[in-house]
Amino acid sequence: MNLGPTRCARLDAMAVSGRALALLLERQGFDFFAGVPCSLIEDLIAVLEAHPTLPYIPAPREDVAVGLAAGAWFAGRRPAVLMQNSGLGTSLNALASLALMYGLPALLMVTWRGHRGKDAPEHILTGEISPGLLELLRIPHRVLAADTLEADLAWTVETMDKAMQPIALLVPPDVVEIGKAGHGAVGRSLIASDATTAAEARPIGTPPVLTPRLSRLDAIAAARKALGREPVIHANGYMCRESFSLGDRPENFYMIGSMGLASAIGLGLSLADRDTPTVVLDGDGNLLMNLGILPLVAALQPRRFVHIVFDNEVYGSTGSQRSITAEIRLDRLAEAAGYRTVAAVTAADAITQAVRTALDSPGPHFILVKVTTAEASVPRIPYTPHELRDRFRASVRA
Ligand SMILES: Cc1ncc(C[n+]2csc(CCOP(=O)(O)OP(=O)(O)O)c2C)c(N)n1
């Protein structure tokens, strides 16, 4: 196989293919991968997802990936954690008080969104401070480049073994090809090698798998049919853009960062103003990142809280890497946590009806909407973060 840099069609820059990078990582002895996806390394993850021997575990949060890597290292593996630089924030404590404190070697492959100040608003500050964060943590790091790839990886292995701690490689855009590799199965090599697969292990009485019928765009349209002037918090990713394309309203708060926190914002709003119905449009990846919200909602019982999760079983916004929701039912978790009502729907009429019923009755309500992985081609939200803040607050307080 040619391991040299190849031409990247989408970025028109010299870049290494995901396959070549996976091979180099394998040659350096990396044999355990965990992370939360970023589109900058979607091809690498796609190769790992389908790889027969290199397990990739789709972690719900980056700090969980750091924990998984620690466990794998104890078992004799050489682990790598794949994360976007936004995940440095999410995993700061796991890095400081686990990986660094105990001295647990791992490669941190950190994609560098906001590189040189050119990116969407949510990446600018984090992009600027990413090397500084690694310096503050005293994590040795290099910026990965396609033409020094082998040397960079060799340095990483040597340094992590010598220093006995995590070592980071910052991956700017244009270094790894994107959009060429297809996606495989969830952690096939680890999970499928077990005697029992997660699907086979389902307890008797678990409801059948839900078959999605609608795209998320159509499902959002069906949900929105039931809405009046309720505030709606949208989870980050393409969901915002799709909802925006269906018709903008000041009562829509579009999150363009802070993955996982749409439900927390909605809960805060609902607790501060218990009479106004609050709707959260969440994603499966977003909810998995903050699963603790389910018992919190259940414990606090906000009566007008409507939590709708569009579950496409993938991290669609970063290249459709599989999440774990093909294996587990989020509505079952919400039910077990103690939401007052729980529904699971797939058809347009049923979605509209479920939202209507939820808005008209005491909650908290949880509505799981299984959708296909189809993604509409929709424009970016044109507002600045401050504009979004001001118009939303004004609409809530009106
Ligand atoms: C802490 C953190 N890690 C990773 C990302 C990159 N990221 C942005 S959107 C997204 C996927 C969200 O998945 P989901 O909620 O299932 O929505 P979908 O994209 O499928 O609509 C990811 C991984 C991020 N923004 N923040």
Coordinates of C-alpha atoms and ligand atoms in Angstrom, one line a residue:
M1 CA 0.0 0.0 0.0
N2 CA 1.2 3.5 -0.8
L3 CA 1.6 5.3 2.5
G4 CA 2.7 8.6 1.1
P5 CA 0.4 11.6 1.1
T6 CA -2.4 11.4 -1.5
R7 CA -4.5 14.0 -3.1
C8 CA -7.7 14.9 -1.2
A9 CA -10.5 15.5 -3.5
R10 CA -12.7 17.6 -1.1
L11 CA -10.0 19.8 0.3
D12 CA -7.7 20.0 -2.7
A13 CA -4.7 19.7 -0.4
M14 CA -2.0 17.1 0.3
A15 CA -3.5 14.7 2.7
V16 CA -3.1 11.1 3.9
S17 CA -5.9 8.6 3.5
G18 CA -7.8 7.3 6.5
R19 CA -6.6 3.8 5.5
A20 CA -3.0 4.7 5.3
L21 CA -3.2 6.4 8.7
A22 CA -4.9 3.4 10.3
L23 CA -2.1 1.2 8.9
L24 CA 0.6 3.4 10.3
L25 CA -1.1 3.4 13.7
E26 CA -1.3 -0.3 13.6
R27 CA 2.4 -0.6 12.7
Q28 CA 3.2 1.5 15.7
G29 CA 1.3 -1.0 17.9
F30 CA -1.9 0.9 18.5
D31 CA -4.5 -1.8 19.0
F32 CA -7.4 -0.1 20.9
F33 CA -9.3 3.0 19.8
A34 CA -12.0 5.0 21.5
G35 CA -13.5 8.4 20.9
V36 CA -16.2 10.8 19.9
P37 CA -16.1 11.6 16.2
C38 CA -15.0 14.7 14.4
S39 CA -15.5 15.1 10.7
L40 CA -11.8 15.9 10.2
I41 CA -10.9 12.3 10.8
E42 CA -14.1 10.7 9.5
D43 CA -12.2 8.5 7.1
L44 CA -9.9 7.2 9.8
I45 CA -12.9 6.3 12.0
A46 CA -14.6 4.7 9.0
V47 CA -11.6 2.4 8.4
L48 CA -11.4 1.5 12.1
E49 CA -15.2 0.9 12.3
A50 CA -14.9 -1.8 9.6
H51 CA -11.5 -3.1 10.6
P52 CA -11.3 -6.8 11.5
T53 CA -8.8 -6.5 14.3
L54 CA -8.6 -2.9 15.5
P55 CA -11.5 -2.1 17.8
Y56 CA -13.0 1.3 17.7
I57 CA -15.4 2.0 20.6
P58 CA -17.9 4.8 20.1
A59 CA -17.7 6.5 23.5
P60 CA -20.6 8.7 24.6
R61 CA -18.1 11.3 25.9
E62 CA -14.5 12.1 25.5
D63 CA -13.7 11.6 29.1
V64 CA -15.3 8.1 28.9
A65 CA -12.9 7.4 26.0
V66 CA -10.0 8.4 28.3
G67 CA -11.3 6.0 30.9
L68 CA -11.7 3.2 28.3
A69 CA -8.1 3.8 27.1
A70 CA -6.9 3.5 30.7
G71 CA -8.6 0.2 31.1
A72 CA -7.3 -1.1 27.8
W73 CA -3.7 -0.1 28.8
F74 CA -4.0 -2.0 32.0
A75 CA -4.9 -5.0 30.0
G76 CA -1.8 -4.6 27.9
R77 CA -3.1 -2.7 24.9
R78 CA -1.7 0.4 23.3
P79 CA -4.6 2.8 23.3
A80 CA -5.5 5.9 21.2
V81 CA -8.2 8.3 22.0
L82 CA -9.7 10.1 19.1
M83 CA -11.4 13.4 19.8
Q84 CA -12.2 16.9 18.5
N85 CA -10.5 19.7 20.4
S86 CA -13.9 20.6 21.9
G87 CA -13.5 17.2 23.7
L88 CA -10.4 18.5 25.4
G89 CA -12.7 20.5 27.5
T90 CA -15.0 17.6 28.1
S91 CA -12.1 15.4 29.2
L92 CA -9.9 17.9 31.1
N93 CA -10.6 16.3 34.5
A94 CA -10.2 12.7 33.2
L95 CA -6.8 13.8 31.7
A96 CA -5.7 15.6 34.9
S97 CA -6.8 13.3 37.6
L98 CA -6.8 9.9 35.8
A99 CA -4.4 9.7 32.8
L100 CA -1.8 12.2 34.0
M101 CA -2.1 11.5 37.8
Y102 CA -1.6 7.7 37.5
G103 CA 0.7 8.0 34.5
L104 CA -1.3 6.0 31.9
P105 CA 0.1 6.1 28.4
A106 CA -2.2 6.8 25.5
L107 CA -2.2 8.7 22.2
L108 CA -4.6 11.6 22.2
M109 CA -5.4 12.3 18.5
V110 CA -7.1 15.7 18.8
T111 CA -8.5 17.3 15.7
W112 CA -7.9 21.0 15.5
R113 CA -11.1 22.8 14.6
G114 CA -10.7 26.6 14.6
H115 CA -7.2 26.2 13.3
R116 CA -5.8 29.7 12.4
G117 CA -9.1 31.3 13.4
K118 CA -10.9 30.0 10.4
D119 CA -14.0 28.0 11.3
A120 CA -17.6 28.3 12.7
P121 CA -18.0 30.5 15.8
E122 CA -18.1 27.6 18.3
H123 CA -14.6 26.5 17.3
I124 CA -12.8 29.8 17.3
L125 CA -11.9 30.2 21.0
T126 CA -11.2 26.5 21.6
G127 CA -9.1 26.5 18.4
E128 CA -7.0 29.4 19.7
I129 CA -6.3 27.9 23.1
S130 CA -5.9 24.2 22.1
P131 CA -2.1 24.1 22.2
G132 CA -2.2 26.2 25.4
L133 CA -4.6 23.7 27.0
L134 CA -2.2 20.9 26.3
E135 CA 0.7 23.0 27.6
L136 CA -1.2 23.8 30.8
L137 CA -1.9 20.1 31.2
R138 CA 1.8 19.4 30.5
I139 CA 0.9 17.0 27.8
P140 CA 3.7 16.8 25.2
H141 CA 2.2 17.4 21.8
R142 CA 3.0 17.9 18.1
V143 CA 1.0 19.2 15.2
L144 CA 0.5 16.3 12.8
A145 CA 1.5 16.9 9.2
A146 CA 1.0 14.6 6.3
D147 CA 4.7 14.7 5.3
T148 CA 6.0 13.9 8.8
L149 CA 3.4 11.4 9.8
E150 CA 5.6 8.4 10.4
A151 CA 8.1 10.4 12.4
D152 CA 5.3 12.1 14.4
L153 CA 3.8 8.7 15.3
A154 CA 7.1 7.2 16.2
W155 CA 7.9 10.2 18.4
T156 CA 4.5 9.7 20.1
V157 CA 5.1 6.1 20.9
E158 CA 8.6 6.7 22.1
T159 CA 7.6 9.6 24.3
M160 CA 4.5 8.0 25.8
D161 CA 6.5 4.9 26.7
K162 CA 9.3 6.9 28.2
A163 CA 7.2 9.5 30.0
M164 CA 4.4 7.0 30.9
Q165 CA 1.6 9.4 30.2
P166 CA -0.7 10.6 27.4
I167 CA 0.9 12.3 24.4
A168 CA -1.1 14.4 22.0
L169 CA -1.1 14.9 18.2
L170 CA -3.1 17.9 17.1
V171 CA -4.6 17.2 13.7
P172 CA -5.3 20.4 11.6
P173 CA -7.7 20.3 8.7
D174 CA -6.3 19.0 5.4
V175 CA -4.0 16.4 7.0
V176 CA -6.3 13.4 6.7
E177 CA -8.5 12.9 3.7
I178 CA -12.2 13.1 4.3
G179 CA -15.3 11.9 2.5
K180 CA -13.8 8.9 0.7
A181 CA -14.1 5.9 3.1
G182 CA -17.6 4.4 3.8
H183 CA -18.7 3.5 7.3
G184 CA -18.6 0.0 8.8
A185 CA -20.2 -1.6 11.8
V186 CA -20.0 -0.5 15.5
G187 CA -16.8 -1.8 17.1
R188 CA -17.3 -5.0 15.1
S189 CA -14.0 -6.5 16.0
L190 CA -14.6 -6.2 19.8
I191 CA -18.3 -6.7 20.0
A192 CA -18.8 -9.3 17.3
S193 CA -16.0 -11.5 18.6
D194 CA -17.9 -12.0 21.9
A195 CA -20.0 -15.1 22.1
T196 CA -23.2 -13.0 22.5
T197 CA -23.9 -9.8 20.6
A198 CA -25.7 -7.0 22.2
A199 CA -28.7 -7.7 20.0
E200 CA -28.9 -11.3 21.1
A201 CA -28.5 -10.3 24.7
R202 CA -31.8 -8.3 24.7
P203 CA -33.9 -9.5 27.6
I204 CA -37.2 -11.2 26.8
G205 CA -40.0 -8.7 26.6
T206 CA -37.9 -6.0 25.0
P207 CA -40.0 -4.4 22.3
P208 CA -39.0 -5.0 18.7
V209 CA -36.5 -2.9 16.9
L210 CA -38.1 0.3 15.5
T211 CA -37.8 0.7 11.8
P212 CA -37.4 4.3 10.8
R213 CA -39.6 5.6 8.0
L214 CA -38.9 9.3 7.8
S215 CA -35.8 11.5 7.3
R216 CA -35.0 13.7 10.3
L217 CA -36.1 16.8 8.2
D218 CA -39.6 15.2 7.6
A219 CA -39.8 14.1 11.3
I220 CA -38.9 17.6 12.5
A221 CA -41.5 19.0 10.2
A222 CA -44.1 16.6 11.7
A223 CA -43.1 17.6 15.2
R224 CA -43.2 21.3 14.4
K225 CA -46.8 21.0 13.2
A226 CA -47.9 20.6 16.8
L227 CA -46.1 23.7 18.0
G228 CA -47.4 27.2 18.7
R229 CA -45.0 29.7 20.3
E230 CA -43.2 27.3 22.6
P231 CA -39.5 27.9 23.1
V232 CA -37.5 25.1 21.3
I233 CA -33.9 24.3 22.2
H234 CA -32.2 22.5 19.3
A235 CA -29.2 20.2 19.9
N236 CA -26.0 21.1 18.0
G237 CA -25.3 19.7 14.5
Y238 CA -27.4 19.5 11.3
M239 CA -30.6 19.3 13.2
C240 CA -30.5 23.1 13.8
R241 CA -30.0 23.8 10.1
E242 CA -32.7 21.4 9.0
S243 CA -35.2 23.0 11.5
F244 CA -34.1 26.5 10.4
S245 CA -34.8 25.6 6.8
L246 CA -38.3 24.6 7.7
G247 CA -39.0 28.1 9.0
D248 CA -37.2 30.3 11.4
R249 CA -38.8 31.6 14.6
P250 CA -37.3 33.7 17.4
E251 CA -38.5 31.0 19.9
N252 CA -35.9 28.6 18.3
F253 CA -32.6 28.5 20.1
Y254 CA -30.1 26.9 17.8
M255 CA -27.0 25.4 19.6
I256 CA -23.9 25.5 17.5
G257 CA -21.6 24.0 20.1
S258 CA -21.7 22.5 23.6
M259 CA -22.8 19.1 22.4
G260 CA -25.0 17.3 25.0
L261 CA -26.3 20.4 26.7
A262 CA -29.6 21.2 24.8
S263 CA -31.5 19.1 27.3
A264 CA -29.8 20.9 30.3
I265 CA -30.7 24.3 28.8
G266 CA -34.2 23.2 28.3
L267 CA -34.5 21.8 31.8
G268 CA -33.1 25.0 33.3
L269 CA -35.7 27.0 31.4
S270 CA -38.4 24.7 32.4
L271 CA -37.4 24.9 36.1
A272 CA -37.1 28.7 36.0
D273 CA -40.5 29.1 34.3
R274 CA -42.6 26.1 35.2
D275 CA -45.7 27.3 33.4
T276 CA -44.2 27.7 29.9
P277 CA -43.9 24.5 27.9
T278 CA -40.3 23.9 26.9
V279 CA -39.4 21.7 24.0
V280 CA -36.0 20.1 23.4
L281 CA -35.0 18.7 20.0
D282 CA -32.2 16.3 20.9
G283 CA -30.0 13.9 19.0
D284 CA -29.0 10.4 20.0
G285 CA -25.3 11.3 20.2
N286 CA -26.2 14.5 22.1
L287 CA -28.3 12.6 24.6
L288 CA -25.7 9.8 25.1
M289 CA -23.1 12.5 25.9
N290 CA -25.3 13.7 28.8
L291 CA -27.3 10.7 29.8
G292 CA -27.3 11.9 33.4
I293 CA -30.0 14.4 32.3
L294 CA -32.6 11.6 32.3
P295 CA -32.6 10.9 36.1
L296 CA -32.2 14.7 36.7
V297 CA -35.4 15.4 34.7
A298 CA -37.1 12.5 36.4
A299 CA -36.1 13.6 39.9
L300 CA -37.2 17.2 39.3
Q301 CA -40.4 16.4 37.3
P302 CA -40.8 19.6 35.3
R303 CA -44.4 19.4 34.3
R304 CA -44.1 21.3 31.0
F305 CA -40.9 19.7 29.7
V306 CA -41.1 17.9 26.3
H307 CA -37.9 16.0 25.4
I308 CA -37.9 14.9 21.7
V309 CA -35.0 12.8 20.5
F310 CA -34.4 12.3 16.8
D311 CA -32.5 9.0 16.8
N312 CA -30.7 8.2 13.5
E313 CA -28.4 5.8 15.2
V314 CA -25.4 7.8 14.0
Y315 CA -23.3 10.9 14.6
G316 CA -24.7 12.3 11.4
S317 CA -23.2 15.8 11.6
T318 CA -19.6 14.4 11.7
G319 CA -19.8 11.8 8.9
S320 CA -22.4 9.3 10.1
Q321 CA -20.2 7.2 12.4
R322 CA -22.5 4.7 14.2
S323 CA -23.6 5.6 17.7
I324 CA -24.8 2.8 20.0
T325 CA -28.5 3.3 19.7
A326 CA -29.0 0.5 17.2
E327 CA -28.3 -1.7 20.2
I328 CA -30.2 0.1 23.0
R329 CA -33.5 1.9 23.3
L330 CA -33.3 5.5 24.7
D331 CA -37.0 5.5 25.4
R332 CA -36.5 2.5 27.8
L333 CA -33.8 4.5 29.6
A334 CA -36.1 7.5 30.0
E335 CA -38.9 5.2 31.2
A336 CA -36.6 3.6 33.7
A337 CA -35.4 7.0 34.9
G338 CA -38.9 8.1 35.6
Y339 CA -40.2 10.4 32.9
R340 CA -44.0 10.7 33.3
T341 CA -44.7 9.6 29.8
V342 CA -42.6 7.9 27.1
A343 CA -43.4 7.4 23.5
A344 CA -41.6 5.8 20.5
V345 CA -42.8 6.8 17.1
T346 CA -41.7 6.7 13.4
A347 CA -44.6 7.9 11.3
A348 CA -45.4 11.6 10.6
D349 CA -49.0 11.5 12.1
A350 CA -47.8 9.7 15.2
I351 CA -45.0 12.2 15.7
T352 CA -47.4 15.2 15.5
Q353 CA -49.9 13.5 17.7
A354 CA -47.3 12.6 20.3
V355 CA -46.0 16.2 20.5
R356 CA -49.5 17.5 20.7
T357 CA -50.5 15.2 23.5
A358 CA -47.3 16.0 25.4
L359 CA -47.9 19.8 25.1
D360 CA -51.4 19.3 26.4
S361 CA -50.7 17.1 29.4
P362 CA -48.5 17.0 32.5
G363 CA -44.9 15.8 31.9
P364 CA -42.0 15.4 31.8
H365 CA -42.5 13.7 28.4
F366 CA -39.9 11.8 26.4
I367 CA -40.6 11.1 22.7
L368 CA -38.2 8.9 20.8
V369 CA -38.4 9.5 17.0
K370 CA -36.5 6.9 15.0
V371 CA -35.3 8.5 11.8
T372 CA -33.3 7.5 8.8
T373 CA -29.7 8.7 8.4
A374 CA -30.7 10.9 5.4
E375 CA -29.4 14.5 5.8
A376 CA -30.9 17.4 3.9
S377 CA -28.7 19.8 2.1
V378 CA -29.4 23.0 4.1
P379 CA -27.7 26.3 4.7
R380 CA -25.9 27.4 7.8
I381 CA -27.8 29.5 10.4
P382 CA -27.0 33.1 9.4
Y383 CA -27.3 34.6 12.9
T384 CA -24.4 35.4 15.2
P385 CA -24.4 33.7 18.7
H386 CA -25.3 37.0 20.3
E387 CA -28.2 37.6 17.9
L388 CA -29.5 34.1 18.7
R389 CA -29.1 34.8 22.5
D390 CA -30.9 38.1 22.4
R391 CA -33.9 37.2 20.2
F392 CA -34.4 34.0 22.1
R393 CA -34.4 35.6 25.5
A394 CA -36.7 38.4 24.3
S395 CA -39.1 35.7 23.0
V396 CA -39.1 33.8 26.3
R397 CA -39.6 36.9 28.4
A398 CA -42.3 38.4 26.2
Ligands
LIG1 C1 -17.5 17.7 23.0 C2 -17.8 17.5 21.5 N1 -17.3 16.4 20.9 C3 -17.5 16.2 19.6 C4 -18.2 17.2 18.8 C5 -18.4 17.0 17.3 N2 -19.8 16.8 17.0 C6 -20.6 17.9 16.6 S1 -22.2 17.4 16.2 C7 -21.8 15.8 16.6 C8 -22.8 14.7 16.4 C9 -24.0 14.8 17.2 O1 -24.7 13.6 17.1 P1 -26.3 13.5 17.2 O2 -26.7 14.1 18.5 O3 -26.6 12.0 17.1 O4 -26.9 14.3 16.0 P2 -26.8 14.0 14.5 O5 -25.5 14.7 14.1 O6 -26.8 12.6 14.2 O7 -27.9 14.8 14.0 C10 -20.4 15.6 17.0 C11 -19.8 14.4 17.4 C12 -18.6 18.3 19.5 N3 -19.3 19.3 18.9 N4 -18.4 18.5 20.8

